[in-house]
Coordinates of C-alpha atoms in Angstrom, one line a residue:
Chain L
M14 CA -61.9 -51.6 175.1
K15 CA -64.9 -53.4 176.4
L16 CA -64.9 -56.5 178.4
E17 CA -68.0 -58.5 178.7
I18 CA -68.5 -61.5 181.1
K19 CA -71.6 -63.2 180.2
N20 CA -73.3 -65.7 182.3
V21 CA -70.1 -67.6 183.3
T22 CA -70.6 -70.8 185.4
K23 CA -67.8 -72.9 186.6
T24 CA -68.2 -75.9 188.9
F25 CA -65.5 -78.0 190.4
K26 CA -66.7 -81.5 191.0
E27 CA -69.9 -80.8 193.1
K28 CA -68.9 -77.3 194.3
I29 CA -70.0 -74.3 192.4
A30 CA -67.3 -71.9 192.3
V31 CA -68.8 -69.3 189.9
N32 CA -72.6 -69.2 189.3
N33 CA -74.1 -67.3 186.5
F34 CA -71.8 -64.2 186.7
S35 CA -72.2 -61.4 184.3
M36 CA -70.7 -57.9 184.3
E37 CA -69.1 -55.4 181.9
L38 CA -66.1 -53.4 182.1
Q39 CA -65.5 -50.3 180.1
S40 CA -62.4 -48.6 179.1
G41 CA -60.5 -46.8 181.9
E42 CA -62.5 -48.3 184.7
C43 CA -60.7 -49.7 187.9
V44 CA -62.8 -52.5 189.2
G45 CA -62.4 -54.2 192.5
L46 CA -63.6 -57.8 192.8
I47 CA -64.2 -58.3 196.5
G48 CA -65.5 -61.2 198.4
P49 CA -64.7 -63.4 201.3
N50 CA -62.1 -66.2 200.9
G51 CA -63.6 -68.9 198.6
A52 CA -66.0 -66.8 197.2
G53 CA -64.9 -67.6 193.7
K54 CA -62.8 -64.5 192.9
S55 CA -59.7 -66.4 191.9
T56 CA -61.7 -68.8 189.7
L57 CA -63.5 -65.9 188.0
I58 CA -60.1 -64.2 187.4
K59 CA -58.6 -67.4 185.9
V60 CA -61.7 -67.6 183.6
I61 CA -61.2 -64.2 182.5
S62 CA -57.6 -64.7 181.9
D63 CA -58.3 -67.8 180.0
I64 CA -56.5 -70.3 182.3
I65 CA -59.6 -72.3 182.9
D66 CA -62.7 -72.8 180.8
P67 CA -66.1 -72.2 182.2
Q68 CA -68.8 -74.8 181.8
A69 CA -71.2 -72.2 180.6
G70 CA -71.1 -68.6 179.5
E71 CA -68.2 -66.7 177.8
V72 CA -65.8 -63.9 178.3
L73 CA -65.6 -61.4 175.4
L74 CA -63.1 -58.7 174.9
N75 CA -64.2 -56.1 172.1
G76 CA -66.7 -58.7 171.0
K77 CA -64.2 -61.3 170.4
K78 CA -63.4 -64.5 172.5
I79 CA -60.8 -63.9 175.1
S80 CA -58.7 -66.8 174.0
K81 CA -58.1 -64.9 170.8
M82 CA -57.4 -61.7 172.4
K83 CA -54.5 -62.7 174.8
R84 CA -52.4 -60.1 173.5
E85 CA -54.6 -57.5 175.0
I86 CA -54.6 -58.7 178.6
G87 CA -52.0 -58.5 181.1
Y88 CA -52.3 -61.1 183.9
L89 CA -50.7 -61.1 187.2
P90 CA -51.3 -64.4 189.3
Q91 CA -51.9 -64.4 193.0
Y92 CA -48.3 -65.8 193.7
P93 CA -46.1 -64.7 190.6
N94 CA -43.8 -67.6 190.0
F95 CA -41.1 -67.0 187.6
F96 CA -38.2 -69.3 186.6
H97 CA -35.9 -68.8 189.8
W98 CA -32.8 -69.1 187.5
M99 CA -33.7 -66.3 185.1
T100 CA -32.7 -62.7 185.9
A101 CA -35.4 -60.0 186.1
K102 CA -34.5 -58.7 182.7
E103 CA -34.4 -62.3 181.2
T104 CA -37.8 -62.9 182.6
L105 CA -39.2 -59.7 181.2
T106 CA -37.5 -60.6 177.7
F107 CA -39.1 -64.0 177.9
M108 CA -42.5 -62.9 178.7
G109 CA -42.3 -60.0 176.3
K110 CA -41.2 -62.0 173.4
L111 CA -44.0 -64.6 174.2
S112 CA -46.5 -61.6 174.2
G113 CA -45.3 -61.0 170.6
L114 CA -42.9 -58.0 171.2
Q115 CA -39.9 -57.5 169.0
K116 CA -36.4 -57.4 170.4
E117 CA -35.9 -53.8 169.7
E118 CA -39.0 -52.7 171.4
L119 CA -37.8 -54.7 174.4
T120 CA -34.5 -53.1 174.7
N121 CA -36.1 -49.7 175.2
S122 CA -39.1 -50.8 177.1
I123 CA -37.6 -53.1 179.7
P124 CA -35.4 -50.4 181.5
E125 CA -38.2 -48.1 181.4
I126 CA -40.7 -50.5 183.2
L127 CA -38.1 -51.7 185.6
T128 CA -37.8 -48.1 186.6
K129 CA -41.4 -47.7 186.9
V130 CA -41.8 -50.6 189.2
G131 CA -38.9 -49.6 191.2
L132 CA -36.7 -52.7 190.2
R133 CA -34.0 -50.6 188.5
G134 CA -30.5 -51.9 189.4
E135 CA -32.1 -55.3 189.9
E136 CA -32.3 -56.2 186.5
N137 CA -29.3 -58.9 186.5
S138 CA -30.4 -60.3 189.8
K139 CA -31.8 -63.8 189.9
V140 CA -35.5 -64.0 190.3
G141 CA -34.9 -66.7 192.9
T142 CA -33.2 -64.1 195.3
F143 CA -36.3 -61.7 195.1
S144 CA -38.8 -61.1 198.0
G145 CA -42.3 -61.4 197.8
G146 CA -42.8 -57.8 197.0
M147 CA -40.2 -57.7 194.4
K148 CA -41.7 -60.6 192.8
Q149 CA -45.2 -59.1 192.8
R150 CA -43.5 -55.9 191.2
L151 CA -41.8 -57.9 188.5
G152 CA -45.3 -59.6 187.9
I153 CA -46.8 -56.0 187.4
A154 CA -43.9 -55.2 185.1
Q155 CA -44.6 -58.3 182.9
A156 CA -48.3 -57.7 182.9
L157 CA -47.7 -54.0 181.7
L158 CA -44.7 -54.7 179.4
H159 CA -46.9 -55.4 176.1
K160 CA -49.2 -52.4 176.9
P161 CA -52.3 -54.3 177.2
S162 CA -55.7 -52.7 177.2
L163 CA -56.8 -54.6 180.3
I164 CA -55.0 -55.7 183.4
V165 CA -56.2 -58.6 185.4
M166 CA -54.7 -58.9 188.9
D167 CA -55.4 -61.7 191.3
E168 CA -55.0 -60.5 194.8
P169 CA -52.0 -58.2 194.1
V170 CA -51.4 -57.1 197.7
S171 CA -52.7 -59.8 199.9
A172 CA -49.8 -61.8 200.5
L173 CA -47.3 -58.8 200.9
D174 CA -46.1 -57.2 204.3
P175 CA -47.1 -53.5 205.0
I176 CA -44.2 -52.0 203.1
G177 CA -44.5 -54.2 200.0
R178 CA -48.3 -53.5 200.1
R179 CA -47.8 -49.8 200.0
E180 CA -45.2 -50.0 197.2
V181 CA -47.6 -52.1 195.2
L182 CA -50.6 -49.9 195.9
N183 CA -48.9 -46.9 195.0
L184 CA -47.8 -48.5 191.9
I185 CA -51.3 -49.5 190.8
E186 CA -52.5 -46.1 191.5
E187 CA -49.8 -44.9 189.0
I188 CA -50.7 -47.5 186.3
K189 CA -54.5 -46.9 186.7
K190 CA -54.2 -43.6 184.9
D191 CA -53.6 -45.2 181.5
T192 CA -55.1 -48.7 181.7
T193 CA -58.2 -50.4 182.6
I194 CA -57.7 -52.5 185.7
L195 CA -59.6 -55.5 187.2
L196 CA -58.4 -56.8 190.6
S197 CA -59.5 -59.0 193.3
T198 CA -58.9 -58.8 197.0
H199 CA -60.4 -59.7 200.2
I200 CA -58.9 -56.6 201.9
L201 CA -61.5 -53.8 201.7
G202 CA -59.2 -51.1 202.6
D203 CA -57.1 -51.9 199.5
A204 CA -59.9 -51.8 197.1
E205 CA -61.5 -48.7 198.7
E206 CA -58.2 -46.9 198.1
I207 CA -57.7 -47.9 194.5
C208 CA -61.1 -48.6 192.9
E209 CA -64.1 -46.7 192.2
R210 CA -66.2 -49.4 191.3
F211 CA -66.9 -52.7 193.4
V212 CA -68.2 -56.0 192.4
I213 CA -69.0 -58.0 195.5
I214 CA -69.1 -61.6 194.9
K215 CA -70.4 -64.3 197.3
N216 CA -70.7 -68.2 196.8
G217 CA -69.8 -67.5 193.2
T218 CA -72.8 -65.0 192.8
K219 CA -72.5 -61.4 192.3
I220 CA -74.3 -59.6 195.0
E221 CA -73.4 -56.0 194.4
D222 CA -72.0 -54.0 191.7
T223 CA -71.8 -50.3 192.4
T224 CA -69.5 -47.4 193.1
I225 CA -68.2 -46.5 196.5
T226 CA -70.1 -43.3 197.1
E227 CA -73.5 -45.0 195.8
L228 CA -72.7 -47.9 198.2
L229 CA -72.1 -45.5 201.2
N230 CA -75.1 -43.2 200.5
R231 CA -77.5 -46.2 200.0
N232 CA -76.6 -47.7 203.3
S233 CA -76.8 -44.7 205.5
K234 CA -80.6 -45.3 205.8
N235 CA -81.4 -42.0 207.1
K236 CA -80.1 -42.7 210.5
L237 CA -78.7 -40.3 213.0
N238 CA -76.5 -40.9 216.0
V239 CA -77.1 -38.7 219.0
E240 CA -75.1 -38.8 222.2
I241 CA -76.6 -37.1 225.2
T242 CA -75.9 -37.0 229.0
A243 CA -77.7 -39.1 231.5
K244 CA -79.9 -36.2 233.0
D245 CA -81.7 -35.8 229.5
Q246 CA -82.7 -39.4 229.1
K247 CA -86.4 -38.2 229.2
W248 CA -86.1 -36.2 225.9
I249 CA -85.9 -39.6 224.2
D250 CA -89.6 -40.0 225.1
V251 CA -90.3 -36.7 223.5
V252 CA -88.4 -37.8 220.3
K253 CA -90.3 -40.9 220.0
K254 CA -93.5 -38.8 219.6
L255 CA -92.1 -36.6 216.8
P256 CA -94.0 -37.3 213.4
Y257 CA -90.9 -37.8 211.3
V258 CA -89.1 -40.2 213.6
K259 CA -89.6 -43.8 212.4
E260 CA -87.5 -45.7 214.8
I261 CA -85.3 -45.2 217.8
E262 CA -82.8 -47.4 219.3
V263 CA -81.1 -46.6 222.7
I264 CA -77.7 -47.9 223.6
G265 CA -76.6 -46.4 226.9
H266 CA -76.2 -42.6 226.3
K267 CA -76.1 -43.2 222.5
V268 CA -79.5 -42.9 220.5
Q269 CA -79.8 -44.1 217.1
I270 CA -82.8 -42.3 215.5
K271 CA -84.2 -43.3 212.0
V272 CA -86.1 -40.3 210.3
E273 CA -88.0 -40.1 207.3
N274 CA -85.9 -37.8 205.3
I275 CA -82.2 -37.1 206.6
E276 CA -81.9 -33.8 204.6
K277 CA -84.9 -32.1 206.0
N278 CA -85.4 -33.8 209.3
K279 CA -81.9 -33.7 210.8
N280 CA -82.1 -29.9 211.6
M281 CA -85.7 -30.2 212.9
L282 CA -84.5 -32.8 215.3
L283 CA -81.6 -30.6 216.3
E284 CA -83.8 -27.7 216.9
N285 CA -86.1 -29.7 218.9
A286 CA -83.2 -31.0 221.1
L287 CA -82.0 -27.4 221.6
E288 CA -85.7 -26.4 222.6
H289 CA -85.5 -29.0 225.4
K290 CA -82.2 -27.6 226.5
V291 CA -80.6 -31.1 225.7
D292 CA -76.9 -31.4 226.5
I293 CA -75.7 -32.9 223.3
V294 CA -72.3 -34.6 223.3
K295 CA -72.4 -35.9 219.8
F296 CA -74.8 -35.4 216.7
E297 CA -73.9 -37.2 213.6
I298 CA -75.4 -38.8 210.4
N299 CA -74.8 -42.5 210.8
N300 CA -72.5 -43.6 208.1
D301 CA -71.6 -47.3 207.9
T302 CA -68.0 -47.9 207.1
L303 CA -67.4 -50.1 204.0
E304 CA -66.6 -52.8 206.2
E305 CA -69.8 -52.9 207.9
I306 CA -71.7 -52.7 204.6
F307 CA -69.5 -55.5 203.3
L308 CA -70.2 -57.6 206.4
K309 CA -73.9 -57.1 206.1
L310 CA -74.0 -57.9 202.4
V311 CA -71.9 -60.8 202.8
V312 CA -73.2 -62.3 205.8
K313 CA -77.1 -61.8 205.2
E314 CA -79.1 -64.5 204.0
Chain W
M1 CA -7.0 -119.5 171.7
Q2 CA -5.3 -119.7 175.1
L3 CA -7.8 -118.7 177.7
H4 CA -5.8 -119.5 180.8
Y5 CA -4.6 -116.7 182.7
G6 CA -2.5 -117.0 185.7
F7 CA -1.9 -114.2 188.3
D8 CA 1.7 -113.9 187.0
E9 CA 0.2 -113.4 183.4
L10 CA -1.9 -110.7 184.6
K11 CA 1.4 -108.6 185.5
D12 CA 2.5 -109.4 182.1
I13 CA -0.2 -107.5 180.6
D14 CA 1.1 -104.5 178.8
F15 CA 0.3 -101.6 181.2
M16 CA 1.3 -99.1 178.6
A17 CA -1.3 -100.3 176.2
F18 CA -3.7 -100.6 179.0
I19 CA -3.4 -97.0 180.4
P20 CA -4.5 -95.1 177.4
I21 CA -7.6 -97.1 177.1
I22 CA -8.7 -97.0 180.6
L23 CA -7.6 -93.6 181.3
P24 CA -10.3 -91.8 179.5
F25 CA -12.9 -94.0 181.3
F26 CA -11.6 -92.7 184.8
A27 CA -11.1 -89.2 183.4
V28 CA -14.9 -89.2 182.4
G29 CA -15.9 -90.5 185.9
I30 CA -13.8 -87.9 187.5
L31 CA -15.3 -85.2 185.4
L32 CA -18.7 -86.0 186.3
V33 CA -17.8 -86.1 190.0
L34 CA -16.2 -82.5 189.5
I35 CA -19.3 -81.0 187.8
A36 CA -21.6 -82.4 190.4
L37 CA -19.6 -80.9 193.2
I38 CA -19.4 -77.6 191.5
D39 CA -23.0 -77.6 190.8
L40 CA -23.6 -78.8 194.7
Y41 CA -21.2 -76.0 195.8
R42 CA -23.0 -73.3 193.8
H43 CA -26.3 -74.2 195.0
R44 CA -25.2 -75.0 198.6
K45 CA -27.7 -72.6 200.0
T46 CA -30.7 -74.1 198.4
R47 CA -29.9 -77.8 198.5
K48 CA -31.1 -80.0 201.3
S49 CA -28.8 -82.7 202.8
L50 CA -25.8 -81.0 201.5
L51 CA -23.4 -83.5 203.4
M52 CA -25.3 -86.6 202.3
W53 CA -25.0 -85.6 198.4
T54 CA -21.1 -84.9 199.0
F55 CA -20.7 -88.2 200.4
I56 CA -22.9 -89.9 197.5
I57 CA -21.1 -87.9 194.8
L58 CA -17.6 -88.8 196.1
F59 CA -18.1 -92.3 197.3
V60 CA -20.9 -94.0 195.3
N61 CA -18.7 -94.9 192.2
T62 CA -19.9 -93.0 188.9
L63 CA -23.6 -93.7 189.9
G64 CA -23.4 -91.1 192.6
P65 CA -22.9 -87.9 190.5
I66 CA -25.8 -89.4 188.1
L67 CA -27.9 -89.9 191.0
Y68 CA -27.3 -86.4 192.1
F69 CA -28.0 -84.9 188.7
V70 CA -31.2 -86.8 188.3
I71 CA -32.8 -86.4 191.6
G72 CA -30.6 -84.5 194.0
R73 CA -31.4 -81.2 192.4
K74 CA -35.1 -81.2 192.5
D75 CA -35.5 -79.6 195.7
S76 CA -34.4 -76.2 194.5
E77 CA -36.8 -76.1 191.6
R78 CA -39.7 -75.5 194.0
L79 CA -39.0 -71.8 194.0
Chain Y
M23 CA -43.1 -70.0 164.9
N24 CA -41.4 -67.2 166.7
K25 CA -42.8 -68.1 170.0
F26 CA -41.7 -71.6 169.4
I27 CA -38.0 -70.3 169.0
V28 CA -38.4 -68.3 172.2
L29 CA -39.5 -71.3 174.0
I30 CA -36.7 -73.7 172.7
K31 CA -34.1 -70.8 173.5
K32 CA -35.4 -70.9 177.0
E33 CA -35.1 -74.5 177.5
F34 CA -31.5 -74.4 176.2
V35 CA -30.6 -71.6 178.4
Q36 CA -32.0 -73.6 181.4
M37 CA -30.2 -76.6 180.2
V38 CA -26.9 -74.8 180.2
R39 CA -27.4 -73.3 183.7
D40 CA -28.4 -76.6 184.9
F41 CA -25.3 -78.1 183.5
K42 CA -27.5 -80.6 181.8
V43 CA -25.8 -79.9 178.6
I44 CA -22.6 -81.2 180.3
W45 CA -23.5 -84.0 182.4
L46 CA -26.0 -85.9 180.2
P47 CA -23.4 -86.4 177.4
I48 CA -20.8 -87.4 179.8
V49 CA -23.0 -89.9 181.3
F50 CA -23.8 -91.3 178.0
I51 CA -20.1 -91.3 177.1
F52 CA -19.5 -93.2 180.1
L53 CA -22.1 -95.7 179.5
G54 CA -20.9 -96.0 175.7
I55 CA -17.3 -96.7 176.8
T56 CA -18.2 -99.0 179.7
Q57 CA -19.4 -101.8 177.3
P58 CA -16.3 -102.3 175.2
I59 CA -13.9 -101.9 178.0
V60 CA -15.7 -104.3 180.2
T61 CA -16.3 -106.8 177.4
H62 CA -12.6 -106.6 176.6
Y63 CA -11.2 -106.8 179.9
L64 CA -13.6 -109.2 181.5
P65 CA -11.7 -112.3 180.6
S66 CA -8.5 -110.9 182.2
I67 CA -10.2 -109.7 185.1
L68 CA -12.1 -112.9 185.7
G69 CA -8.8 -114.9 185.2
A70 CA -7.0 -112.8 187.7
L71 CA -9.8 -113.4 190.3
G72 CA -9.7 -117.0 189.5
G73 CA -6.1 -116.8 190.8
G74 CA -4.5 -118.9 188.2
Q75 CA -6.8 -121.8 188.7
G76 CA -7.8 -121.4 185.1
I77 CA -11.4 -120.6 184.2
T78 CA -12.6 -121.6 180.7
I79 CA -14.6 -118.7 179.4
D80 CA -17.0 -119.2 176.6
P81 CA -14.7 -118.3 173.5
S82 CA -17.5 -116.4 171.9
M83 CA -17.0 -113.8 174.6
T84 CA -13.8 -112.8 173.6
A85 CA -14.1 -113.5 170.0
Q86 CA -16.8 -111.0 169.6
K87 CA -16.9 -108.8 166.7
G88 CA -17.0 -105.1 167.1
G89 CA -20.4 -104.8 165.6
E90 CA -21.7 -107.0 168.3
V91 CA -20.0 -105.0 171.1
L92 CA -21.5 -101.8 169.8
A93 CA -24.8 -103.5 169.5
S94 CA -24.7 -104.6 173.1
T95 CA -23.7 -100.8 174.0
L96 CA -27.1 -100.0 172.7
G97 CA -28.9 -103.1 174.0
S98 CA -27.5 -103.3 177.5
Q99 CA -26.4 -99.8 178.5
F100 CA -28.5 -97.3 176.6
D101 CA -31.6 -99.5 176.7
Q102 CA -31.4 -99.9 180.4
L103 CA -29.4 -97.5 182.6
G104 CA -29.5 -95.1 179.8
L105 CA -33.1 -95.2 179.3
M106 CA -33.7 -94.8 183.0
I107 CA -31.6 -91.7 183.3
L108 CA -33.3 -90.1 180.2
A109 CA -36.6 -90.8 181.8
I110 CA -35.7 -89.5 185.2
S111 CA -33.9 -86.4 183.8
M112 CA -37.1 -85.7 181.8
M113 CA -39.7 -86.5 184.3
G114 CA -40.3 -82.8 185.2
I115 CA -40.4 -81.7 181.8
I116 CA -43.9 -80.4 182.1
Q117 CA -44.8 -81.4 185.6
T118 CA -42.5 -78.9 187.1
D119 CA -44.2 -76.1 184.9
K120 CA -47.5 -77.5 186.1
A121 CA -46.6 -77.6 189.7
N122 CA -45.3 -74.0 190.0
G123 CA -48.0 -72.5 187.8
M124 CA -45.5 -71.6 185.0
L125 CA -47.6 -73.5 182.5
A126 CA -50.8 -71.7 183.1
F127 CA -48.9 -68.3 183.2
I128 CA -47.1 -68.9 179.9
L129 CA -50.5 -69.8 178.4
T130 CA -52.1 -66.5 179.4
R131 CA -49.7 -65.0 176.8
P132 CA -50.6 -65.5 173.1
V133 CA -48.7 -68.7 172.8
T134 CA -50.3 -71.9 171.1
V135 CA -50.2 -75.2 173.0
I136 CA -48.6 -76.8 170.2
S137 CA -45.6 -74.4 170.1
Y138 CA -45.1 -75.0 173.8
I139 CA -45.2 -78.8 173.6
A140 CA -43.0 -78.5 170.6
G141 CA -40.6 -76.5 172.2
K142 CA -40.3 -78.7 175.0
I143 CA -40.0 -81.9 173.1
V144 CA -37.6 -80.6 170.3
S145 CA -35.2 -79.0 172.9
N146 CA -35.1 -82.0 175.2
Y147 CA -34.8 -84.4 172.2
L148 CA -32.0 -82.5 170.7
I149 CA -30.1 -82.9 174.1
A150 CA -31.0 -86.4 174.3
A151 CA -30.0 -87.4 170.9
F152 CA -26.9 -85.4 171.2
S153 CA -26.0 -87.2 174.3
V154 CA -26.8 -90.7 172.9
A155 CA -25.0 -90.0 169.7
I156 CA -21.8 -88.7 171.6
G157 CA -21.8 -91.6 173.8
Y158 CA -22.5 -93.9 171.0
F159 CA -19.5 -92.3 169.0
A160 CA -17.3 -92.9 172.1
S161 CA -18.4 -96.4 172.1
Y162 CA -17.7 -96.8 168.4
L163 CA -14.2 -95.4 168.8
Y164 CA -13.3 -97.8 171.6
V165 CA -14.8 -100.8 169.7
N166 CA -12.7 -100.0 166.6
Y167 CA -9.7 -99.9 168.7
L168 CA -10.2 -102.9 170.9
F169 CA -12.2 -105.2 168.5
T170 CA -12.8 -105.3 164.8
D171 CA -13.8 -102.3 162.8
V172 CA -17.3 -101.5 162.4
P173 CA -18.1 -99.9 158.9
F174 CA -19.0 -96.4 159.2
S175 CA -22.2 -96.7 157.2
H176 CA -23.5 -99.4 159.5
M177 CA -22.7 -97.5 162.5
I178 CA -24.6 -94.4 161.1
T179 CA -27.5 -96.4 160.0
A180 CA -28.0 -98.0 163.5
L181 CA -27.7 -94.5 165.1
V182 CA -30.4 -93.3 162.8
F183 CA -32.6 -96.1 163.7
Y184 CA -31.8 -95.8 167.4
L185 CA -32.6 -92.0 167.5
V186 CA -36.1 -92.8 166.3
W187 CA -36.6 -94.9 169.5
V188 CA -35.0 -92.1 171.6
L189 CA -37.8 -89.7 170.0
F190 CA -40.2 -92.0 171.1
I191 CA -38.8 -92.1 174.7
V192 CA -38.7 -88.3 174.9
S193 CA -42.2 -88.0 173.7
F194 CA -43.7 -90.6 175.9
T195 CA -42.1 -89.3 178.9
T196 CA -43.4 -85.7 177.9
M197 CA -46.9 -87.2 177.7
I198 CA -46.8 -89.0 181.0
S199 CA -45.2 -85.8 182.6
T200 CA -48.3 -83.7 181.3
I201 CA -50.9 -86.2 182.7
F202 CA -49.6 -87.2 186.1
N203 CA -48.5 -84.8 188.8
S204 CA -46.0 -86.6 190.9
Q205 CA -42.5 -86.9 189.7
G206 CA -42.0 -90.4 191.2
I207 CA -45.2 -91.6 189.4
I208 CA -44.0 -90.1 186.0
A209 CA -40.5 -91.7 186.3
L210 CA -42.0 -95.1 187.4
I211 CA -44.6 -95.3 184.7
S212 CA -42.2 -94.1 181.9
I213 CA -39.4 -96.5 183.0
V214 CA -41.7 -99.5 183.5
F215 CA -43.5 -98.9 180.2
L216 CA -40.4 -98.2 178.1
I217 CA -38.3 -101.0 179.5
G218 CA -41.3 -103.2 179.2
C219 CA -41.7 -102.4 175.5
R220 CA -37.8 -103.0 175.0
I221 CA -38.1 -106.5 176.8
I222 CA -41.2 -107.7 174.8
V223 CA -39.4 -107.2 171.6
G224 CA -38.9 -110.4 169.6
L225 CA -41.9 -112.2 171.3
S226 CA -44.4 -111.8 168.5
T227 CA -44.1 -110.4 165.1
V228 CA -47.3 -108.6 165.4
I229 CA -46.3 -106.7 168.6
D230 CA -42.9 -105.8 167.2
F231 CA -44.5 -104.3 164.3
V232 CA -46.4 -101.7 166.5
N233 CA -43.7 -101.8 169.1
S234 CA -41.4 -98.7 168.9
A235 CA -38.7 -100.5 170.8
S236 CA -38.3 -102.8 167.7
M237 CA -36.3 -99.7 166.4
S238 CA -33.5 -100.5 168.9
K239 CA -33.5 -104.2 167.7
H240 CA -33.2 -103.2 164.0
A241 CA -30.2 -100.8 164.9
M242 CA -28.5 -103.6 166.7
E243 CA -29.3 -105.9 163.9
V244 CA -27.7 -103.5 161.5
L245 CA -24.6 -103.6 163.6
I246 CA -24.4 -107.5 164.0
T247 CA -25.5 -108.6 160.7
G248 CA -24.7 -105.6 158.6
S249 CA -28.0 -105.7 156.7
V250 CA -31.1 -103.6 157.2
N251 CA -34.2 -105.4 158.3
S252 CA -37.0 -105.1 155.8
K253 CA -39.3 -104.2 158.4
A254 CA -37.2 -101.3 159.9
I255 CA -38.8 -98.5 157.7
D256 CA -42.5 -99.7 158.4
N257 CA -41.5 -99.7 162.2
A258 CA -40.0 -96.2 161.9
L259 CA -43.3 -95.1 160.3
V260 CA -45.3 -96.6 163.0
T261 CA -43.3 -95.1 165.7
L262 CA -43.8 -91.8 164.0
V263 CA -47.5 -92.5 164.0
W264 CA -47.4 -93.1 167.9
I265 CA -45.6 -89.9 168.3
V266 CA -48.0 -87.9 166.5
L267 CA -50.7 -89.7 168.6
I268 CA -48.7 -88.8 171.7
L269 CA -48.5 -85.1 170.6
F270 CA -52.3 -85.1 170.0
V271 CA -53.0 -86.5 173.6
T272 CA -50.6 -84.0 175.2
N273 CA -52.0 -81.1 173.3
Y274 CA -55.6 -82.3 174.1
W275 CA -54.8 -82.6 177.8
I276 CA -53.1 -79.0 178.1
A277 CA -55.4 -77.1 175.6
N278 CA -58.5 -78.5 177.5
K279 CA -56.9 -77.4 180.8
K280 CA -57.0 -80.7 182.5
F281 CA -54.0 -79.9 184.1
N282 CA -55.9 -77.4 186.3
H283 CA -56.9 -79.6 189.2
E284 CA -58.3 -77.4 192.0

């Protein structure tokens, strides 16, 4: 399985929702599409699941147009909305048959999938009585039912309460083992938890496509955070003169020191501090959290 | 042809012949009212202005249930 | 083909749960028997209200033949109130699916737009045709009992003609429901257009030729005169052309995702 998104552009009236977006997805990956509200995530997801046509560019699955490969895609909308008069089982039967499954396959796979998403025992309840979390799980069930090679999820957890969120996250963690997943979210914590790879999108443009470890490493920028007591403030002047120190920033008792090479220089700095009998409260490598990196990426320009 | 009907003559109309004809007419009307009420009762939780529809179904002659079926049930489809 | 059956089945299950399979036929039965009963008893009722003063009633009214009464069931019940009820009961046929996202959702599955539309139209046409037919039969029974007998062959021919017009009503409402997003507007446009079509029948032979509502007139003619108008078949063909055109527009609209208005 290989999903290719090639130079997709989609505009609504004057507003550009997705601007020349390209990416590739390999089998077994779990990719988080993150970005602020209105960045074009949902539009992109809809283009991928063939709900809207892009003005330019194309989406290919295994080299074929996505509209010919619907059988291979499982789609979960942002607000899964089923016919409220159907029961959970009827909904799955209906969606399954539309996906081209046979009745015999369905009689086996529906109870199985309902167990998986934790809706066993609710198969004969009307969907109209379901809570948001239950609908979301039913949505996941219908997306998994026909064993697609790619599952596309639009904000699978954003609209849920903490309990529903946890249920769905665990479920995604579970299904991640045997399918390729592309999901969009604006909550970083969720993406951090389930995805290895991130694509950050802003104003319809891809601004970052990387893995979480790489992103964290790249953004550490050779900085050390040192916290010292008031009586050792004069040590800062010593540090400023050190050859490997490039930049220094003092915020109260905290000093942020930028060095040339974090690996080599951090111990040298520590030795230096000990030589001067500095009372160290805290000595750490500056690690931006994902949120800080995200904010920096999205807010810059 | 005599086309002069008096009040007394109306009474003379053979009611036994009259009833079998008019009865299905009313039966159909009542059936409609019943179905509308059953549907309203089954969905009493999701319907807006329950009381209003009950009155419309019961008192707006034959058009009431029809009105209920064609427009009174739309609110529940939002889900 | 398989998907088409699944979609039709879904529509029918929905109609059963909504009671639509019960109330729509009953409404048409009601409309169907209203005409003969009212026509039959109107003179007596008017007479009674006149309080014995004696009103002379146009003799043609009481002396109506069965065929004429059955024709006026079509012309003044089904083509007015009946048409409105049909249009209103179907105004959400596609609009509801658009509004709650089910249309987009269904189309993410390997389902062709044509089988979706066909499923909608076929299922709704079957229920509409069934309702009209059963109401018409009820009217027929009453007419035969209260007035002169209508020949069975005339009755069936007229029904077939009329059902062509019903197919046009269903398809047209479906198209309007696809294009517009407000149920009120859909009902308004459908009703005004369809009743407008019905009203202008007879004004000009050219318009009549392309007007699908002429099918209703042909049906009435069969009942009244007992002979089939030579233009009826042409009209039926023109109506079918219209329906194909309507299907084409509806298909184009959905396939090109015009319904996505964000």
